[in-house]
CSV table of C-alpha atoms in Angstrom, one decimal:
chain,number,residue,atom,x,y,z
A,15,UNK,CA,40.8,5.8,77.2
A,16,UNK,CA,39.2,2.9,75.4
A,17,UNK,CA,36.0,3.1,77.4
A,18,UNK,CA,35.5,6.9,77.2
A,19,UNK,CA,36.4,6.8,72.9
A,20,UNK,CA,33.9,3.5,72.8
A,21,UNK,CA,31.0,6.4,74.9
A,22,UNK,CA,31.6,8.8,72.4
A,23,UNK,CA,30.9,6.8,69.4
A,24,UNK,CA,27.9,5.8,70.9
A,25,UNK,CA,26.8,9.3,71.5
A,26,UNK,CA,27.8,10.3,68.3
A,27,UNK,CA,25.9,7.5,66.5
A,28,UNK,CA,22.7,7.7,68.6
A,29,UNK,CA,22.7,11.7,67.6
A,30,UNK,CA,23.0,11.1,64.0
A,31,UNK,CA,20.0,8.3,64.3
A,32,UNK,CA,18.0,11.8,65.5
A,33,UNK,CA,19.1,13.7,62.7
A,34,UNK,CA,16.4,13.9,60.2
A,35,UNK,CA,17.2,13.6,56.4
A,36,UNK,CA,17.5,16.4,54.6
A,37,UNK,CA,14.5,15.9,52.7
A,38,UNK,CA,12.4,15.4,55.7
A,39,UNK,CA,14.4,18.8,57.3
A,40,UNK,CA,13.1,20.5,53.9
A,41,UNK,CA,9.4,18.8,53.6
A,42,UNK,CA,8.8,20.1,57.3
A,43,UNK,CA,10.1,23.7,56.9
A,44,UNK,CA,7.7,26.0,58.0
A,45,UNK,CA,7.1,28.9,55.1
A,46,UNK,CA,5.8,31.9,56.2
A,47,UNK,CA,5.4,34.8,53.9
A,48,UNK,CA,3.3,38.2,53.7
A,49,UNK,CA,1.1,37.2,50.7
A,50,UNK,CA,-1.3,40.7,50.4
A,51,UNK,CA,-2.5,43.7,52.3
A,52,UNK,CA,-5.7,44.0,54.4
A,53,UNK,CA,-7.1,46.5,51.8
A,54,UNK,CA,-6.8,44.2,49.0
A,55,UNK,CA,-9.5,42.1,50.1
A,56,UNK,CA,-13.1,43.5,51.1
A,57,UNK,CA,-15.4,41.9,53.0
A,58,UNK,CA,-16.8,38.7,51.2
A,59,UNK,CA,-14.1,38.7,48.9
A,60,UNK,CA,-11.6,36.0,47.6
A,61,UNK,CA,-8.0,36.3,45.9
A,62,UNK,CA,-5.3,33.5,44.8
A,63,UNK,CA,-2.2,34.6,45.9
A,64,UNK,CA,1.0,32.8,45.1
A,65,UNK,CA,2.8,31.3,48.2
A,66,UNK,CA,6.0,29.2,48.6
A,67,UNK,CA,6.1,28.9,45.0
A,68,UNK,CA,2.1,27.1,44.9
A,69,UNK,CA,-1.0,29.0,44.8
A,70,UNK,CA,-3.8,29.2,47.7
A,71,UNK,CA,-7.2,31.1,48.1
A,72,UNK,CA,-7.0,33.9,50.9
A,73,UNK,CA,-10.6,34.7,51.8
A,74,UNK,CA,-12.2,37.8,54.0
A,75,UNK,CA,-15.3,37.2,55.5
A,76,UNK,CA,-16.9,38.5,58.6
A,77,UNK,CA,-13.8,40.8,58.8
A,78,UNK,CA,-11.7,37.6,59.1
A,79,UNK,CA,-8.9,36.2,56.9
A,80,UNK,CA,-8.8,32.6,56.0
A,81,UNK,CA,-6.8,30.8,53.5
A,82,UNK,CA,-7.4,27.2,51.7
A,83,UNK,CA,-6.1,25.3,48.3
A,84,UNK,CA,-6.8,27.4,45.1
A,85,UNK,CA,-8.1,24.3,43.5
A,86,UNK,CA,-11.3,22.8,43.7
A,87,UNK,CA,-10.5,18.9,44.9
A,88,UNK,CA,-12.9,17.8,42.1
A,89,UNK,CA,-11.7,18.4,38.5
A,90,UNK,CA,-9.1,21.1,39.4
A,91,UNK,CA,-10.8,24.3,38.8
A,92,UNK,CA,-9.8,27.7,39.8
A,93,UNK,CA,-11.8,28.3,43.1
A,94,UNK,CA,-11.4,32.2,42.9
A,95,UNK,CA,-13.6,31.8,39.8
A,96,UNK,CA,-16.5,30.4,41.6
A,97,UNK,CA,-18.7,32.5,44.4
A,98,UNK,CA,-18.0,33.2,48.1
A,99,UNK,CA,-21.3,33.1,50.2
A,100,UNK,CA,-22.1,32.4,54.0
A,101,UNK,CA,-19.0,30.7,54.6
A,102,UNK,CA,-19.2,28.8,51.7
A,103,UNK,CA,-17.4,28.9,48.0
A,104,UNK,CA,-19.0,26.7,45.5
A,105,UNK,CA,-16.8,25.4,42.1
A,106,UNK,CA,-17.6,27.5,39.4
A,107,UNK,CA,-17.7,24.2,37.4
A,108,UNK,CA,-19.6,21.3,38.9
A,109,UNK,CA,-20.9,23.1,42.1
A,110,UNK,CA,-19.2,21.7,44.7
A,111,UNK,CA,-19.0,23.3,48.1
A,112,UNK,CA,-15.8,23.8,50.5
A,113,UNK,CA,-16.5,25.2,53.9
A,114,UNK,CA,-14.1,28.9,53.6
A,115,UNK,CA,-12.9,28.7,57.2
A,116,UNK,CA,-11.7,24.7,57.7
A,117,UNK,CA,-11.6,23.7,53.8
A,118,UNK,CA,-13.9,20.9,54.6
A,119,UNK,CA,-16.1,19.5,51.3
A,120,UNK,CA,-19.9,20.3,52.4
A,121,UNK,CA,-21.4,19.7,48.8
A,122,UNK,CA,-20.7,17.6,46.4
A,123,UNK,CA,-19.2,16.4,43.7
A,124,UNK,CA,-15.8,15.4,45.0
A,125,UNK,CA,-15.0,13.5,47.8
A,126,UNK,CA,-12.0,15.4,49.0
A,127,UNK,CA,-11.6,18.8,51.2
A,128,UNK,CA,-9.4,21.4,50.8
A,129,UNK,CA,-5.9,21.9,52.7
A,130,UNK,CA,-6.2,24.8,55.1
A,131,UNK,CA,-3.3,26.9,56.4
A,132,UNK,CA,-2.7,29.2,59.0
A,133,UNK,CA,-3.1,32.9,58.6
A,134,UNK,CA,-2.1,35.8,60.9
A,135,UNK,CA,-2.9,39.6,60.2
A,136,UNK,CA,0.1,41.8,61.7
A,137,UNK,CA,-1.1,45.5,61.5
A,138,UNK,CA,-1.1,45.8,57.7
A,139,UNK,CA,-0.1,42.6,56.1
A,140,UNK,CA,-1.7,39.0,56.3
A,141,UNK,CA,0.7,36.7,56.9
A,142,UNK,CA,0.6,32.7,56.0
A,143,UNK,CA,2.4,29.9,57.5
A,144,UNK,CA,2.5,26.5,56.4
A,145,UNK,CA,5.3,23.6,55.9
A,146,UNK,CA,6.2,22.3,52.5
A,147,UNK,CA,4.4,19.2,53.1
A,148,UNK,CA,1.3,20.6,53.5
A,149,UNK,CA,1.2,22.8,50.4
A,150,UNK,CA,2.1,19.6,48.3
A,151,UNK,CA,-1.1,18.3,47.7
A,152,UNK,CA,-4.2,20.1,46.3
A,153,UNK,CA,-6.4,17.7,48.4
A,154,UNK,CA,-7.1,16.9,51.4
A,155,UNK,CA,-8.7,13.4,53.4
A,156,UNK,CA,-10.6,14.4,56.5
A,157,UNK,CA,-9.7,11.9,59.4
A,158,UNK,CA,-11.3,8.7,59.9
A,159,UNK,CA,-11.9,6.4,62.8
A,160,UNK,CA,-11.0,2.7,62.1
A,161,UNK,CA,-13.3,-0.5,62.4
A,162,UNK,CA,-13.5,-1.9,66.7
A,163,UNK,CA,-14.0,-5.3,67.3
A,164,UNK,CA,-16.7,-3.8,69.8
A,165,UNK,CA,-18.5,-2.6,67.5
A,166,UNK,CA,-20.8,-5.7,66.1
A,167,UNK,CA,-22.8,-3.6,63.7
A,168,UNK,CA,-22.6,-3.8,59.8
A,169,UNK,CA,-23.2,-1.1,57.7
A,170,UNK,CA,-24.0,-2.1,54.0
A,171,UNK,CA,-23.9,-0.1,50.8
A,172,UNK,CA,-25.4,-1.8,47.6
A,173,UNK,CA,-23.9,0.3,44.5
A,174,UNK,CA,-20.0,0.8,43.5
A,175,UNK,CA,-20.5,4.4,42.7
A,176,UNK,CA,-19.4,7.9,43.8
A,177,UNK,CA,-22.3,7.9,46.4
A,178,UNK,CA,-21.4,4.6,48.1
A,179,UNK,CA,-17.7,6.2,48.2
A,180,UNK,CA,-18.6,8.8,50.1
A,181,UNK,CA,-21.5,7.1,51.9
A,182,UNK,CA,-18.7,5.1,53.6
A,183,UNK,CA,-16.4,7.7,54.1
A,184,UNK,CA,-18.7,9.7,55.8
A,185,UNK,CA,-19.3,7.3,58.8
A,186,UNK,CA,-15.7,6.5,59.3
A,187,UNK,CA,-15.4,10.5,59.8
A,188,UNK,CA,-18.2,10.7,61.8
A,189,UNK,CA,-17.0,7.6,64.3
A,190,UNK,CA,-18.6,4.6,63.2
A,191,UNK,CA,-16.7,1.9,64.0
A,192,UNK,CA,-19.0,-1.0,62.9
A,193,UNK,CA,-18.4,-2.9,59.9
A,194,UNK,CA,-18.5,-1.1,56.7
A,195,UNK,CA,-19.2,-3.2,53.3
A,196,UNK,CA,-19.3,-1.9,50.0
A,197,UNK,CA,-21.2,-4.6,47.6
A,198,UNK,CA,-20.9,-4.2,43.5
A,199,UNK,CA,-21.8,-5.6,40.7
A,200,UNK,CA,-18.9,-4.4,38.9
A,201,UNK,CA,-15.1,-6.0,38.7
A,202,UNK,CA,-13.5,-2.5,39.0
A,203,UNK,CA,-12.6,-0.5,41.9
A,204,UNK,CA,-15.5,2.1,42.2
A,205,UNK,CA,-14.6,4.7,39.8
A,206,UNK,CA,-15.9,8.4,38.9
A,207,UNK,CA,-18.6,7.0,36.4
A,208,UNK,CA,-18.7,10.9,34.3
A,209,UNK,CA,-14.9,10.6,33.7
A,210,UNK,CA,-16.6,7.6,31.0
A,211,UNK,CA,-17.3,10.1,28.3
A,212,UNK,CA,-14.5,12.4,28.8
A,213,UNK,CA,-11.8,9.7,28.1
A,214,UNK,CA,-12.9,6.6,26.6
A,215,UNK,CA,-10.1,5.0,26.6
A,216,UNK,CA,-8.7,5.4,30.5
A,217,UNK,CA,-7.7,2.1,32.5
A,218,UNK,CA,-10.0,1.3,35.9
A,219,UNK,CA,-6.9,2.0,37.7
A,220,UNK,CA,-6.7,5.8,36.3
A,221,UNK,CA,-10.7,6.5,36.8
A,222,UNK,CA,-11.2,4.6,40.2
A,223,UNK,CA,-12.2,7.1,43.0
A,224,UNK,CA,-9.6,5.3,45.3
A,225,UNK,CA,-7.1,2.8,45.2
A,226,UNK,CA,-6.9,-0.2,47.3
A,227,UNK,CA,-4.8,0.9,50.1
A,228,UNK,CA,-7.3,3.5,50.7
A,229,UNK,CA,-10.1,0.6,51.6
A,230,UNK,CA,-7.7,-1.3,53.3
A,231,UNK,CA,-6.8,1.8,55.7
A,232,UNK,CA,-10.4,3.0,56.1
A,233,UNK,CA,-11.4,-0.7,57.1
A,234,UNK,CA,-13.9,-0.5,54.0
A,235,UNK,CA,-14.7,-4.0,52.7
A,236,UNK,CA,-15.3,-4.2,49.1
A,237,UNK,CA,-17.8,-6.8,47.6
A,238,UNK,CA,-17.1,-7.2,44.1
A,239,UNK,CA,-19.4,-8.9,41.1
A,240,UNK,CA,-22.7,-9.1,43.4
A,241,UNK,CA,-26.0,-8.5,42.0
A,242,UNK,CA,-28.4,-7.7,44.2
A,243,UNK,CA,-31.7,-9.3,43.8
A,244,UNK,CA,-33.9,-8.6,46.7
A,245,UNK,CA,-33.9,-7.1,49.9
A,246,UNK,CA,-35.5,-8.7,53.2
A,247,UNK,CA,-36.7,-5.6,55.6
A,248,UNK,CA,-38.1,-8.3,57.9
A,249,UNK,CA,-34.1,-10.5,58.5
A,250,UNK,CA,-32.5,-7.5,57.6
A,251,UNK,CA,-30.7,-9.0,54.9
A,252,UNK,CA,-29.6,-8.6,50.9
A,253,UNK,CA,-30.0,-11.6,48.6
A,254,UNK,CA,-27.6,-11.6,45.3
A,255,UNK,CA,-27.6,-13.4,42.0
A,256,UNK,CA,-25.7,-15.9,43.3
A,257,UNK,CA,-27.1,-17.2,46.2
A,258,UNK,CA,-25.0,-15.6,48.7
A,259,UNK,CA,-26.8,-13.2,51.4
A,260,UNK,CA,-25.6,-10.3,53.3
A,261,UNK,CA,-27.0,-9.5,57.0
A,262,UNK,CA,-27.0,-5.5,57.8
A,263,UNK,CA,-27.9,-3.4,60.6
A,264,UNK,CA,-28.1,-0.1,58.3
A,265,UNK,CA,-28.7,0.1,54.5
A,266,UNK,CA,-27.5,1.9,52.0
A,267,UNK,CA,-29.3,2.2,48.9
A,268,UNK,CA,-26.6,3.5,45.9
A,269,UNK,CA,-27.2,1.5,42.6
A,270,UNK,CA,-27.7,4.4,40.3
A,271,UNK,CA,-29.1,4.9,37.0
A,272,UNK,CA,-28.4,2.6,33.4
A,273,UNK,CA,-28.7,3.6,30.0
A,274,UNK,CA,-31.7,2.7,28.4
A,275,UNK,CA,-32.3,0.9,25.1
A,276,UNK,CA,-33.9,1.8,22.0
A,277,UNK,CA,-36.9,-0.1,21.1
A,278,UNK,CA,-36.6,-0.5,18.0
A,279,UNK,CA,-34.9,-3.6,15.4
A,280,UNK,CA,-31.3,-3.8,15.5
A,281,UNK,CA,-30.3,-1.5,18.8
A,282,UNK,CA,-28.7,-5.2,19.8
A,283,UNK,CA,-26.7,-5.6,17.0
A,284,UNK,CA,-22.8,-5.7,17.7
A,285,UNK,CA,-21.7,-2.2,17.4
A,286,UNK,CA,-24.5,-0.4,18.9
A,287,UNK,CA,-23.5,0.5,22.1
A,288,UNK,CA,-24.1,1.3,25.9
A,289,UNK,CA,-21.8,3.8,27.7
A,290,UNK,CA,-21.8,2.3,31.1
A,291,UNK,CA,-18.1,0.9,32.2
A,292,UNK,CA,-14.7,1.3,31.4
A,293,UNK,CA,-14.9,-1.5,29.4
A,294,UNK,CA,-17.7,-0.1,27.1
A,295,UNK,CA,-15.4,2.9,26.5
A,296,UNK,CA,-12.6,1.3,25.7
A,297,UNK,CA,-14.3,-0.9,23.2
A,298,UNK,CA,-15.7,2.2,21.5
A,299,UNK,CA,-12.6,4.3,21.6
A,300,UNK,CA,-11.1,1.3,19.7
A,301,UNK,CA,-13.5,0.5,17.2
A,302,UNK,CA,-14.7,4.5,16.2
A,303,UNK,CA,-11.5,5.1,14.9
A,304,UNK,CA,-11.7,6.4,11.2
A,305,UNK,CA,-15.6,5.4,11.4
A,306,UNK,CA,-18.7,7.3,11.0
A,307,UNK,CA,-20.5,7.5,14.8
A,308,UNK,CA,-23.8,8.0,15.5
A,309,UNK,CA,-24.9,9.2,18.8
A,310,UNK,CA,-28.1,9.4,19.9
A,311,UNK,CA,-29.3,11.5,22.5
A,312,UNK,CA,-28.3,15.6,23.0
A,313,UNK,CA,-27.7,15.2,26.7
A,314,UNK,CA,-24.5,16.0,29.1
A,315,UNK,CA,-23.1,12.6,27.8
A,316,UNK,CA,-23.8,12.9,24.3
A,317,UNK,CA,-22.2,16.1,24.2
A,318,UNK,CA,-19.0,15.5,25.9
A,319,UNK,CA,-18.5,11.8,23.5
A,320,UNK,CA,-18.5,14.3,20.7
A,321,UNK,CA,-15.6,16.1,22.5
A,322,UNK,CA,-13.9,13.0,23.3
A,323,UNK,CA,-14.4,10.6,20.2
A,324,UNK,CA,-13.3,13.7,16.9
A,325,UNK,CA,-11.7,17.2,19.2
């Protein structure tokens, strides 16, 4: 009696160990809903539709149905307001490009693709299914391949911008396995240099493109506060402003653009101002408080400071 009671607590307890929680039971629940008719949509057309309470893009192309996030990974905007075109629809914002069919990112800027769900046309209606996990997120991280110890080549990007980002994103998701190394000037994580002028006063944390697991994950190596000084074609090799040297197989160009300065007495006085790093905004956010600003320059930036600094 003992022996068969002490076998049925131990079935009993290795059954509940199986049992998921119930918020894993309810993050893996499959939806599946009718979300429009087949007439709705022409050919080449797009629609958001709502769909287990979130809203997704359902798009007809090539007599097909496809549906994808409703959100363009970038800044957010509606992607049933941009344009549907050879398997493409571009942002109607900043122009970037998701493929319609897999949700991939195939032009930038952004780094991330959209989530893609599965859709099924029974006679009339076209029919979605996708679990709740998968319609939690607007965004979506194609896969990447890790670093192999048998793999001896390095890979190295000079910049800490949006370009290096996605530079060495792009080889992890198309296999390399080499060594990947990311070398900045800057302190900060690389962040989304436009977000600058649109809020002044954000953190490095809050503007970076990723966070530090991210790099960590991807086997990305991050090289912060080197200045690059020269490069050696010849030894295939990077000098820095501090004597230190980095040997590459491939190289990766990304520095980007700076500000430039006025020419004339007094542009290096205290409170005139480059708009270049977090910092810099932050130190003009503070100090143009209930002061008269001038900006010079009618550009993009120049604009948006308005916007930012007295709207």
């Amino acid at each position: 009696m003992g022996s068969s009671n002490s076998k049925s607590r131990g079935i009993s307890k290795q059954q509940s160990q199986k049992e998921k929680k119930p918020d894993e039971e309810a993050s893996d629940q499959l939806i599946e809903e009718v979300v429009c008719k087949t007439s709705d949509l022409q050919d080449g057309e797009m629609k958001a539709v709502d769909f287990g309470g979130s809203s997704i893009l359902v798009v007809r192309e090539n007599g097909k149905f496809s549906a994808v996030g409703a959100k363009c990974t970038h800044y957010g905007a509606p992607l049933a307001k941009g344009v549907l075109c050879n398997g493409r629809i571009r942002c109607p914002w900043h122009g970037a490009c998701f493929n319609s069919t897999t949700g991939d990112i195939e032009d930038f800027p952004g780094l991330d693709s959209l989530p893609v769900y599965e859709v099924v046309v029974k006679e009339e209606d076209v029919v979605v299914k996708a679990t709740k996990t998968s319609l939690s997120s607007s965004k979506r991280i194609k896969k990447m391949v890790k670093a192999s110890t048998d793999d001896s080549r390095t890979f190295l990007i000079v910049g800490g911008g949006p370009a290096s980002v996605s530079c060495a994103e792009t080889l992890r998701q198309e296999g390399f396995c080499g060594k990947i190394i990311i070398a900045t000037r800057e302190t900060h994580l690389p962040f989304d240099k436009p977000k600058l002028s649109k809020s002044l006063d954000s953190t490095p944390e809050k503007l970076a493109l990723r966070d530090v697991r991210f790099y960590e994950d991807s086997d990305i190596i991050l090289r912060h506060e080197l200045e690059a000084t020269g490069v050696n074609t010849v030894d295939k090799k990077v000098d820095f402003k501090d004597g230190s040297s980095i040997s590459y197989d491939k190289l990766f160009l990304a520095t980007g653009g700076k500000p430039r300065c006025l020419s004339c007495p007094g542009w290096d006085l205290k409170n005139v101002c480059l708009l270049r790093s977090p910092n810099d905004g932050n130190y003009i956010a503070e100090q143009a408080q209930g002061k008269k600003v001038v900006i010079i320059g009618t550009s993009f930036i120049g604009t948006v400071l308005v916007s930012s600094l007295f709207c």
